PDB file of C-alpha atoms and ligand atoms in Angstrom:
ATOM      1  CA  UNK A 229       0.000   0.000   0.000  1.00 34.00           C
ATOM      2  CA  UNK A 230       2.840   2.252  -0.722  1.00 39.00           C
ATOM      3  CA  UNK A 231       3.002   2.352  -4.404  1.00 48.00           C
ATOM      4  CA  UNK A 232       3.126   6.056  -4.641  1.00 45.00           C
ATOM      5  CA  UNK A 233       5.861   6.087  -7.198  1.00 41.00           C
ATOM      6  CA  UNK A 234       3.179   4.573  -9.324  1.00 39.00           C
ATOM      7  CA  UNK A 235       1.638   7.950  -9.640  1.00 39.00           C
ATOM      8  CA  UNK A 236       4.588   9.258 -11.568  1.00 36.00           C
ATOM      9  CA  UNK A 237       2.698   8.610 -14.751  1.00 35.00           C
ATOM     10  CA  UNK A 238       0.416  11.477 -15.343  1.00 36.00           C
ATOM     11  CA  UNK A 239      -0.290  13.426 -18.461  1.00 36.00           C
ATOM     12  CA  UNK A 240       1.559  16.175 -16.661  1.00 35.00           C
ATOM     13  CA  UNK A 241       4.791  14.226 -16.570  1.00 35.00           C
ATOM     14  CA  UNK A 242       4.147  12.697 -19.943  1.00 34.00           C
ATOM     15  CA  UNK A 243       4.167  16.173 -21.337  1.00 34.00           C
ATOM     16  CA  UNK A 244       7.499  16.846 -19.721  1.00 33.00           C
ATOM     17  CA  UNK A 245       9.146  13.646 -20.915  1.00 33.00           C
ATOM     18  CA  UNK A 246       7.929  12.776 -24.352  1.00 31.00           C
ATOM     19  CA  UNK A 247       6.733   9.252 -24.612  1.00 31.00           C
ATOM     20  CA  UNK A 248       7.415   8.627 -20.952  1.00 32.00           C
ATOM     21  CA  UNK A 249       3.947   7.423 -20.287  1.00 34.00           C
ATOM     22  CA  UNK A 250       3.744   4.956 -23.096  1.00 33.00           C
ATOM     23  CA  UNK A 251       1.768   4.958 -26.233  1.00 31.00           C
ATOM     24  CA  UNK A 252       2.701   8.468 -27.175  1.00 32.00           C
ATOM     25  CA  UNK A 253       5.516   7.454 -29.505  1.00 32.00           C
ATOM     26  CA  UNK A 254       8.677   9.410 -30.168  1.00 35.00           C
ATOM     27  CA  UNK A 255       9.008  12.940 -31.377  1.00 39.00           C
ATOM     28  CA  UNK A 256       9.593  11.754 -34.925  1.00 46.00           C
ATOM     29  CA  UNK A 257       6.526   9.532 -35.102  1.00 48.00           C
ATOM     30  CA  UNK A 258       3.942  10.598 -37.653  1.00 55.00           C
ATOM     31  CA  UNK A 259       1.110  12.523 -36.127  1.00 59.00           C
ATOM     32  CA  UNK A 260      -2.127  10.550 -36.149  1.00 61.00           C
ATOM     33  CA  UNK A 261      -5.304  12.305 -37.085  1.00 65.00           C
ATOM     34  CA  UNK A 262      -6.912  13.732 -33.953  1.00 64.00           C
ATOM     35  CA  UNK A 263      -9.554  11.432 -32.577  1.00 62.00           C
ATOM     36  CA  UNK A 264     -13.035  12.826 -32.393  1.00 58.00           C
ATOM     37  CA  UNK A 265     -13.831  14.089 -28.928  1.00 57.00           C
ATOM     38  CA  UNK A 266     -16.772  12.141 -27.561  1.00 56.00           C
ATOM     39  CA  UNK A 267     -19.440  13.935 -25.622  1.00 57.00           C
ATOM     40  CA  UNK A 268     -18.987  13.455 -21.884  1.00 64.00           C
ATOM     41  CA  UNK A 269     -20.942  10.502 -20.690  1.00 84.00           C
ATOM     42  CA  UNK A 270     -23.158  10.803 -17.702  1.00 90.00           C
ATOM     43  CA  UNK A 271     -22.021   9.034 -14.603  1.00 95.00           C
ATOM     44  CA  UNK A 272     -24.527   8.193 -11.891  1.00 96.00           C
ATOM     45  CA  UNK A 273     -25.384   5.392  -9.525  1.00 97.00           C
ATOM     46  CA  UNK A 274     -26.587   2.594 -11.833  1.00 96.00           C
ATOM     47  CA  UNK A 275     -30.185   1.478 -11.595  1.00 95.00           C
ATOM     48  CA  UNK A 276     -30.629  -1.448  -9.253  1.00 96.00           C
ATOM     49  CA  UNK A 277     -27.618  -0.588  -7.114  1.00 98.00           C
ATOM     50  CA  UNK A 278     -27.939  -0.149  -3.372  1.00 98.00           C
ATOM     51  CA  UNK A 279     -25.755   1.586  -0.808  1.00 98.00           C
ATOM     52  CA  UNK A 280     -23.496  -1.056   0.785  1.00 98.00           C
ATOM     53  CA  UNK A 281     -21.022   1.093   2.705  1.00 98.00           C
ATOM     54  CA  UNK A 282     -20.730   4.770   3.504  1.00 98.00           C
ATOM     55  CA  UNK A 283     -19.274   7.293   5.856  1.00 99.00           C
ATOM     56  CA  UNK A 284     -20.963  10.673   6.222  1.00 98.00           C
ATOM     57  CA  UNK A 285     -18.347  11.681   8.812  1.00 98.00           C
ATOM     58  CA  UNK A 286     -20.729  12.437  11.652  1.00 98.00           C
ATOM     59  CA  UNK A 287     -20.464  13.280  14.523  1.00 97.00           C
ATOM     60  CA  UNK A 288     -17.535  15.512  15.457  1.00 98.00           C
ATOM     61  CA  UNK A 289     -14.454  13.695  16.701  1.00 98.00           C
ATOM     62  CA  UNK A 290     -11.959  11.198  15.402  1.00 98.00           C
ATOM     63  CA  UNK A 291     -12.831   9.108  12.327  1.00 98.00           C
ATOM     64  CA  UNK A 292     -14.810   5.931  12.993  1.00 98.00           C
ATOM     65  CA  UNK A 293     -12.310   3.212  13.962  1.00 98.00           C
ATOM     66  CA  UNK A 294     -14.719   0.563  12.705  1.00 98.00           C
ATOM     67  CA  UNK A 295     -14.284   1.967   9.210  1.00 98.00           C
ATOM     68  CA  UNK A 296     -10.800   3.449   9.065  1.00 98.00           C
ATOM     69  CA  UNK A 297      -7.279   2.494  10.015  1.00 98.00           C
ATOM     70  CA  UNK A 298      -4.180   4.689   9.749  1.00 98.00           C
ATOM     71  CA  UNK A 299      -1.325   3.723   7.491  1.00 98.00           C
ATOM     72  CA  UNK A 300       1.879   4.686   9.290  1.00 98.00           C
ATOM     73  CA  UNK A 301       4.043   1.802   8.120  1.00 97.00           C
ATOM     74  CA  UNK A 302       6.767   3.743   6.345  1.00 98.00           C
ATOM     75  CA  UNK A 303       7.204   6.681   8.687  1.00 98.00           C
ATOM     76  CA  UNK A 304      10.552   5.564  10.018  1.00 98.00           C
ATOM     77  CA  UNK A 305      12.208   4.837   6.697  1.00 97.00           C
ATOM     78  CA  UNK A 306      10.352   7.528   4.786  1.00 97.00           C
ATOM     79  CA  UNK A 307       7.542   7.229   2.293  1.00 97.00           C
ATOM     80  CA  UNK A 308       7.857   6.591  -1.408  1.00 92.00           C
ATOM     81  CA  UNK A 309       8.674   9.190  -4.026  1.00 91.00           C
ATOM     82  CA  UNK A 310      10.728  11.285  -1.590  1.00 95.00           C
ATOM     83  CA  UNK A 311       7.524  12.479   0.044  1.00 98.00           C
ATOM     84  CA  UNK A 312       8.130  14.600   3.131  1.00 98.00           C
ATOM     85  CA  UNK A 313       5.192  13.855   5.417  1.00 98.00           C
ATOM     86  CA  UNK A 314       4.930  11.885   8.617  1.00 98.00           C
ATOM     87  CA  UNK A 315       1.553  10.134   8.812  1.00 98.00           C
ATOM     88  CA  UNK A 316       0.060  10.211  12.291  1.00 98.00           C
ATOM     89  CA  UNK A 317      -2.525   7.858  13.781  1.00 98.00           C
ATOM     90  CA  UNK A 318      -5.740   8.871  15.537  1.00 98.00           C
ATOM     91  CA  UNK A 319      -4.532  12.442  15.938  1.00 98.00           C
ATOM     92  CA  UNK A 320      -7.220  15.076  15.497  1.00 98.00           C
ATOM     93  CA  UNK A 321      -4.675  17.631  14.325  1.00 98.00           C
ATOM     94  CA  UNK A 322      -4.261  15.545  11.174  1.00 99.00           C
ATOM     95  CA  UNK A 323      -7.629  13.790  10.781  1.00 99.00           C
ATOM     96  CA  UNK A 324     -10.913  14.599  12.437  1.00 98.00           C
ATOM     97  CA  UNK A 325     -14.607  14.836  11.731  1.00 98.00           C
ATOM     98  CA  UNK A 326     -15.879  18.386  11.916  1.00 98.00           C
ATOM     99  CA  UNK A 327     -19.287  19.705  10.825  1.00 98.00           C
ATOM    100  CA  UNK A 328     -20.039  16.533   8.943  1.00 98.00           C
ATOM    101  CA  UNK A 329     -16.741  16.445   7.070  1.00 98.00           C
ATOM    102  CA  UNK A 330     -13.601  14.403   7.397  1.00 99.00           C
ATOM    103  CA  UNK A 331     -10.841  17.000   7.602  1.00 99.00           C
ATOM    104  CA  UNK A 332      -7.353  15.742   6.766  1.00 99.00           C
ATOM    105  CA  UNK A 333      -4.869  18.448   7.689  1.00 98.00           C
ATOM    106  CA  UNK A 334      -1.223  18.636   6.709  1.00 98.00           C
ATOM    107  CA  UNK A 335       0.902  20.740   9.011  1.00 98.00           C
ATOM    108  CA  UNK A 336       4.409  22.064   9.195  1.00 98.00           C
ATOM    109  CA  UNK A 337       5.597  20.489  12.422  1.00 98.00           C
ATOM    110  CA  UNK A 338       8.037  17.840  13.522  1.00 98.00           C
ATOM    111  CA  UNK A 339       6.711  15.039  15.716  1.00 98.00           C
ATOM    112  CA  UNK A 340      10.223  14.240  16.798  1.00 97.00           C
ATOM    113  CA  UNK A 341       9.061  12.577  20.028  1.00 97.00           C
ATOM    114  CA  UNK A 342       7.247   9.841  18.114  1.00 97.00           C
ATOM    115  CA  UNK A 343       9.067   6.503  18.119  1.00 97.00           C
ATOM    116  CA  UNK A 344       8.581   6.111  14.387  1.00 98.00           C
ATOM    117  CA  UNK A 345       9.435   9.671  13.396  1.00 98.00           C
ATOM    118  CA  UNK A 346      11.693   9.615  10.367  1.00 98.00           C
ATOM    119  CA  UNK A 347      12.813  13.241  10.374  1.00 98.00           C
ATOM    120  CA  UNK A 348       9.857  14.553   8.408  1.00 98.00           C
ATOM    121  CA  UNK A 349       9.195  18.304   8.524  1.00 98.00           C
ATOM    122  CA  UNK A 350       5.441  17.888   7.972  1.00 98.00           C
ATOM    123  CA  UNK A 351       2.591  15.836   9.405  1.00 98.00           C
ATOM    124  CA  UNK A 352      -0.469  14.494   7.641  1.00 98.00           C
ATOM    125  CA  UNK A 353      -2.751  11.443   7.667  1.00 98.00           C
ATOM    126  CA  UNK A 354      -3.417   8.464   5.456  1.00 98.00           C
ATOM    127  CA  UNK A 355      -6.669   6.683   6.220  1.00 98.00           C
ATOM    128  CA  UNK A 356      -7.328   3.222   4.809  1.00 98.00           C
ATOM    129  CA  UNK A 357     -10.198   0.749   4.942  1.00 98.00           C
ATOM    130  CA  UNK A 358      -7.784  -2.193   4.697  1.00 98.00           C
ATOM    131  CA  UNK A 359      -8.774  -4.969   7.060  1.00 97.00           C
ATOM    132  CA  UNK A 360     -12.157  -3.311   7.629  1.00 98.00           C
ATOM    133  CA  UNK A 361     -13.817  -3.013   4.233  1.00 98.00           C
ATOM    134  CA  UNK A 362     -12.957  -3.892   0.659  1.00 98.00           C
ATOM    135  CA  UNK A 363     -14.956  -4.257  -2.514  1.00 98.00           C
ATOM    136  CA  UNK A 364     -14.921  -5.942  -5.889  1.00 98.00           C
ATOM    137  CA  UNK A 365     -16.897  -3.809  -8.375  1.00 98.00           C
ATOM    138  CA  UNK A 366     -19.277  -1.061  -7.416  1.00 98.00           C
ATOM    139  CA  UNK A 367     -20.042   2.597  -7.808  1.00 98.00           C
ATOM    140  CA  UNK A 368     -17.881   4.804  -5.608  1.00 98.00           C
ATOM    141  CA  UNK A 369     -18.683   8.419  -4.908  1.00 98.00           C
ATOM    142  CA  UNK A 370     -16.602  10.769  -2.780  1.00 98.00           C
ATOM    143  CA  UNK A 371     -17.506  14.424  -2.304  1.00 98.00           C
ATOM    144  CA  UNK A 372     -14.411  16.428  -1.482  1.00 98.00           C
ATOM    145  CA  UNK A 373     -12.713  19.794  -1.486  1.00 98.00           C
ATOM    146  CA  UNK A 374      -9.000  19.572  -2.180  1.00 98.00           C
ATOM    147  CA  UNK A 375      -6.170  21.457  -0.485  1.00 97.00           C
ATOM    148  CA  UNK A 376      -4.837  24.681  -1.968  1.00 93.00           C
ATOM    149  CA  UNK A 377      -1.100  25.171  -1.805  1.00 96.00           C
ATOM    150  CA  UNK A 378       2.099  24.402  -3.647  1.00 98.00           C
ATOM    151  CA  UNK A 379       3.562  21.090  -2.535  1.00 98.00           C
ATOM    152  CA  UNK A 380       0.373  19.230  -1.645  1.00 98.00           C
ATOM    153  CA  UNK A 381      -0.507  15.910  -3.257  1.00 98.00           C
ATOM    154  CA  UNK A 382      -3.921  14.664  -2.119  1.00 98.00           C
ATOM    155  CA  UNK A 383      -5.354  11.375  -3.321  1.00 98.00           C
ATOM    156  CA  UNK A 384      -8.555   9.359  -3.154  1.00 98.00           C
ATOM    157  CA  UNK A 385      -7.605   5.918  -4.393  1.00 98.00           C
ATOM    158  CA  UNK A 386      -7.728   2.136  -4.035  1.00 98.00           C
ATOM    159  CA  UNK A 387      -5.290  -0.748  -3.909  1.00 98.00           C
ATOM    160  CA  UNK A 388      -5.786  -4.458  -4.416  1.00 98.00           C
ATOM    161  CA  UNK A 389      -5.768  -6.269  -1.099  1.00 97.00           C
ATOM    162  CA  UNK A 390      -4.673  -9.601  -2.539  1.00 95.00           C
ATOM    163  CA  UNK A 391      -1.125  -9.657  -3.815  1.00 94.00           C
ATOM    164  CA  UNK A 392       1.673  -7.262  -4.565  1.00 95.00           C
ATOM    165  CA  UNK A 393       1.739  -4.023  -6.464  1.00 95.00           C
ATOM    166  CA  UNK A 394       1.266  -3.590  -9.351  1.00 96.00           C
ATOM    167  CA  UNK A 395      -0.074  -7.088 -10.003  1.00 97.00           C
ATOM    168  CA  UNK A 396      -2.972  -6.534  -7.600  1.00 98.00           C
ATOM    169  CA  UNK A 397      -3.900  -3.269  -9.320  1.00 98.00           C
ATOM    170  CA  UNK A 398      -4.394   0.324  -8.270  1.00 98.00           C
ATOM    171  CA  UNK A 399      -7.343   2.591  -9.002  1.00 98.00           C
ATOM    172  CA  UNK A 400      -6.722   6.298  -8.537  1.00 98.00           C
ATOM    173  CA  UNK A 401     -10.139   7.903  -8.378  1.00 98.00           C
ATOM    174  CA  UNK A 402      -8.727  11.386  -7.764  1.00 98.00           C
ATOM    175  CA  UNK A 403      -5.262  12.836  -7.607  1.00 97.00           C
ATOM    176  CA  UNK A 404      -4.180  16.442  -7.759  1.00 97.00           C
ATOM    177  CA  UNK A 405      -1.028  18.404  -7.026  1.00 97.00           C
ATOM    178  CA  UNK A 406      -1.072  21.833  -5.467  1.00 96.00           C
ATOM    179  CA  UNK A 407       1.293  23.360  -7.975  1.00 96.00           C
ATOM    180  CA  UNK A 408      -1.426  22.862 -10.592  1.00 96.00           C
ATOM    181  CA  UNK A 409      -4.537  22.842  -8.423  1.00 95.00           C
ATOM    182  CA  UNK A 410      -7.180  22.877 -11.125  1.00 97.00           C
ATOM    183  CA  UNK A 411      -5.969  19.683 -12.813  1.00 97.00           C
ATOM    184  CA  UNK A 412      -7.488  16.464 -11.463  1.00 97.00           C
ATOM    185  CA  UNK A 413      -6.236  13.013 -12.483  1.00 96.00           C
ATOM    186  CA  UNK A 414      -7.660   9.529 -12.590  1.00 98.00           C
ATOM    187  CA  UNK A 415      -5.267   6.660 -13.282  1.00 98.00           C
ATOM    188  CA  UNK A 416      -5.103   2.857 -13.259  1.00 98.00           C
ATOM    189  CA  UNK A 417      -1.979   0.827 -12.567  1.00 97.00           C
ATOM    190  CA  UNK A 418      -1.567  -2.844 -13.484  1.00 98.00           C
ATOM    191  CA  UNK A 419       1.231  -5.249 -14.377  1.00 97.00           C
ATOM    192  CA  UNK A 420       0.622  -4.296 -17.991  1.00 96.00           C
ATOM    193  CA  UNK A 421       0.955  -0.595 -17.261  1.00 94.00           C
ATOM    194  CA  UNK A 422       2.171   0.921 -14.020  1.00 93.00           C
ATOM    195  CA  UNK A 423       4.269   3.789 -12.766  1.00 85.00           C
ATOM    196  CA  UNK A 424       5.347   5.647 -15.876  1.00 80.00           C
ATOM    197  CA  UNK A 425       3.004   3.528 -17.946  1.00 90.00           C
ATOM    198  CA  UNK A 426      -0.171   3.830 -15.909  1.00 95.00           C
ATOM    199  CA  UNK A 427      -3.295   4.589 -17.908  1.00 97.00           C
ATOM    200  CA  UNK A 428      -5.185   7.724 -17.072  1.00 97.00           C
ATOM    201  CA  UNK A 429      -6.487  11.150 -17.888  1.00 96.00           C
ATOM    202  CA  UNK A 430      -6.656  14.639 -16.432  1.00 96.00           C
ATOM    203  CA  UNK A 431      -9.543  17.073 -16.345  1.00 97.00           C
ATOM    204  CA  UNK A 432      -9.647  20.752 -15.485  1.00 97.00           C
ATOM    205  CA  UNK A 433     -11.676  21.516 -12.376  1.00 97.00           C
ATOM    206  CA  UNK A 434     -11.123  25.226 -11.897  1.00 97.00           C
ATOM    207  CA  UNK A 435     -12.215  25.457  -8.286  1.00 98.00           C
ATOM    208  CA  UNK A 436     -11.154  21.987  -7.126  1.00 98.00           C
ATOM    209  CA  UNK A 437      -9.377  23.451  -4.117  1.00 96.00           C
ATOM    210  CA  UNK A 438     -12.043  25.956  -3.113  1.00 97.00           C
ATOM    211  CA  UNK A 439     -15.296  24.078  -3.723  1.00 98.00           C
ATOM    212  CA  UNK A 440     -16.661  20.598  -3.205  1.00 98.00           C
ATOM    213  CA  UNK A 441     -16.870  18.280  -6.174  1.00 98.00           C
ATOM    214  CA  UNK A 442     -18.010  14.702  -6.511  1.00 98.00           C
ATOM    215  CA  UNK A 443     -15.344  12.236  -7.588  1.00 98.00           C
ATOM    216  CA  UNK A 444     -16.788   9.025  -8.958  1.00 98.00           C
ATOM    217  CA  UNK A 445     -15.790   5.595 -10.164  1.00 98.00           C
ATOM    218  CA  UNK A 446     -18.031   2.998 -11.769  1.00 98.00           C
ATOM    219  CA  UNK A 447     -16.215  -0.346 -11.625  1.00 98.00           C
ATOM    220  CA  UNK A 448     -17.764  -3.324 -13.407  1.00 98.00           C
ATOM    221  CA  UNK A 449     -16.339  -6.609 -14.743  1.00 98.00           C
ATOM    222  CA  UNK A 450     -16.064  -4.922 -18.157  1.00 98.00           C
ATOM    223  CA  UNK A 451     -14.477  -1.561 -17.330  1.00 98.00           C
ATOM    224  CA  UNK A 452     -13.656   1.111 -14.804  1.00 98.00           C
ATOM    225  CA  UNK A 453     -15.084   4.524 -15.592  1.00 98.00           C
ATOM    226  CA  UNK A 454     -13.942   7.598 -13.685  1.00 98.00           C
ATOM    227  CA  UNK A 455     -15.874  10.839 -13.491  1.00 97.00           C
ATOM    228  CA  UNK A 456     -16.314  14.171 -11.789  1.00 98.00           C
ATOM    229  CA  UNK A 457     -19.686  15.666 -10.934  1.00 97.00           C
ATOM    230  CA  UNK A 458     -21.527  13.161 -13.073  1.00 97.00           C
ATOM    231  CA  UNK A 459     -19.349  13.452 -16.162  1.00 96.00           C
ATOM    232  CA  UNK A 460     -17.066  10.657 -17.279  1.00 96.00           C
ATOM    233  CA  UNK A 461     -13.478  11.620 -18.024  1.00 95.00           C
ATOM    234  CA  UNK A 462     -11.589   8.337 -18.344  1.00 97.00           C
ATOM    235  CA  UNK A 463     -12.432   4.698 -19.037  1.00 97.00           C
ATOM    236  CA  UNK A 464     -10.175   1.696 -18.624  1.00 98.00           C
ATOM    237  CA  UNK A 465     -11.561  -1.387 -20.326  1.00 98.00           C
ATOM    238  CA  UNK A 466     -11.089  -5.058 -19.589  1.00 98.00           C
ATOM    239  CA  UNK A 467      -9.405  -6.342 -22.742  1.00 98.00           C
ATOM    240  CA  UNK A 468     -10.163  -9.937 -21.798  1.00 98.00           C
ATOM    241  CA  UNK A 469      -6.480 -10.837 -21.901  1.00 97.00           C
ATOM    242  CA  UNK A 470      -6.060 -11.734 -18.256  1.00 97.00           C
ATOM    243  CA  UNK A 471      -4.733 -10.507 -14.926  1.00 97.00           C
ATOM    244  CA  UNK A 472      -1.814  -8.464 -16.192  1.00 97.00           C
ATOM    245  CA  UNK A 473      -4.124  -6.062 -17.965  1.00 98.00           C
ATOM    246  CA  UNK A 474      -7.166  -6.607 -15.745  1.00 98.00           C
ATOM    247  CA  UNK A 475      -6.438  -7.423 -12.106  1.00 98.00           C
ATOM    248  CA  UNK A 476      -9.674  -5.654 -11.225  1.00 98.00           C
ATOM    249  CA  UNK A 477     -11.646  -8.807 -10.486  1.00 98.00           C
ATOM    250  CA  UNK A 478     -10.499  -8.948  -6.861  1.00 98.00           C
ATOM    251  CA  UNK A 479     -11.087  -6.806  -3.762  1.00 98.00           C
ATOM    252  CA  UNK A 480      -9.638  -3.333  -3.357  1.00 98.00           C
ATOM    253  CA  UNK A 481      -9.590  -1.108  -0.284  1.00 98.00           C
ATOM    254  CA  UNK A 482      -9.933   2.652  -0.143  1.00 98.00           C
ATOM    255  CA  UNK A 483      -7.284   5.229   0.812  1.00 98.00           C
ATOM    256  CA  UNK A 484      -7.611   8.935   1.620  1.00 98.00           C
ATOM    257  CA  UNK A 485      -4.438  10.953   2.152  1.00 98.00           C
ATOM    258  CA  UNK A 486      -2.479  14.129   1.608  1.00 98.00           C
ATOM    259  CA  UNK A 487       1.158  13.582   0.712  1.00 98.00           C
ATOM    260  CA  UNK A 488       3.540  16.523   0.861  1.00 98.00           C
ATOM    261  CA  UNK A 489       6.233  17.229  -1.692  1.00 98.00           C
ATOM    262  CA  UNK A 490       8.000  14.328  -3.299  1.00 95.00           C
ATOM    263  CA  UNK A 491       8.553  13.573  -6.931  1.00 92.00           C
ATOM    264  CA  UNK A 492       5.095  14.627  -8.002  1.00 91.00           C
ATOM    265  CA  UNK A 493       4.142  17.083  -5.260  1.00 95.00           C
ATOM    266  CA  UNK A 494       7.307  19.034  -5.994  1.00 96.00           C
ATOM    267  CA  UNK A 495       8.780  21.939  -4.029  1.00 97.00           C
ATOM    268  CA  UNK A 496       6.796  22.849  -0.927  1.00 98.00           C
ATOM    269  CA  UNK A 497       5.735  26.373  -0.041  1.00 98.00           C
ATOM    270  CA  UNK A 498       5.962  26.477   3.740  1.00 98.00           C
ATOM    271  CA  UNK A 499       3.592  29.453   3.853  1.00 98.00           C
ATOM    272  CA  UNK A 500       0.608  27.270   2.906  1.00 98.00           C
ATOM    273  CA  UNK A 501       0.312  25.352   6.173  1.00 98.00           C
ATOM    274  CA  UNK A 502      -1.911  24.157   7.610  1.00 98.00           C
ATOM    275  CA  UNK A 503      -3.695  22.858   4.498  1.00 98.00           C
ATOM    276  CA  UNK A 504      -6.669  20.541   4.456  1.00 98.00           C
ATOM    277  CA  UNK A 505      -8.679  18.212   2.318  1.00 98.00           C
ATOM    278  CA  UNK A 506     -12.301  18.038   3.380  1.00 98.00           C
ATOM    279  CA  UNK A 507     -14.416  15.005   2.538  1.00 98.00           C
ATOM    280  CA  UNK A 508     -18.165  15.295   2.949  1.00 98.00           C
ATOM    281  CA  UNK A 509     -18.893  11.648   2.352  1.00 99.00           C
ATOM    282  CA  UNK A 510     -17.754   8.346   0.901  1.00 99.00           C
ATOM    283  CA  UNK A 511     -20.524   6.207  -0.552  1.00 98.00           C
ATOM    284  CA  UNK A 512     -20.190   2.769  -2.091  1.00 98.00           C
ATOM    285  CA  UNK A 513     -23.000   1.157  -4.060  1.00 98.00           C
ATOM    286  CA  UNK A 514     -23.205  -2.317  -5.517  1.00 98.00           C
ATOM    287  CA  UNK A 515     -25.687  -4.228  -7.590  1.00 96.00           C
ATOM    288  CA  UNK A 516     -28.467  -5.665  -5.485  1.00 90.00           C
ATOM    289  CA  UNK A 517     -28.026  -9.402  -5.172  1.00 79.00           C
TER     290      UNK A 517
HETATM  291 CA1   CA B1739     -20.923  14.584   5.591  1.00 50.15          CA
END
């Protein structure tokens, strides 16, 4: 659950290193005719689905321990991608429910008294449902307002609970970096395409860090479709060629976090802290049995 270097493949980085994200070809490749731009498809809870799991983040206090655990496993050695945060556990300063929202706050502070402190100059939180809830297929909807500030790297994402990365698959419902706050990414990672070769897309959401938006994923045996506010912006299809391309026939758990800095977050502006991601709800729907 630490495959953050996986997120190196974004259209953002692809643009910086030509061909670095696969499929783009070299600079000398002939230019294909531009594909027609399809109209955005509507994304909504499919008919016949029912709510199977949710958190509305009420009442005020720490997150519900029946639903969320804290991933702190790499604090001592440092997290992937040269990220600079220390992830705390059950600490309201970094994760608490307030006015019906889960507030994840990244701060500039050193928890040097903590036994697992690895020298990090910032604190944050990484909440996971691992060991508590996981799903195979479903419609996932998360209403969130992202942090504003250069150096932040929030994510709403999922990892396969059975097996190693990338074979077990990764589904990035929402990623954003504070240096380009209006660009929101969705990406998949598999054995057939991970890290620099993950498959994904970015969409402009002008007020992503000042207003709530709904980040969605419709995961079926045939495809995973990602969307924002009811509009699809990326689809990853099951090619029918097996696990390497489609590991998404096994359970995944959910992760909510703010990373700070690192290879994708980039240089950190210390004037931004504290910064927060607010999550109004997480709702998971599945087909009625
Ligand atoms: Ca709520």
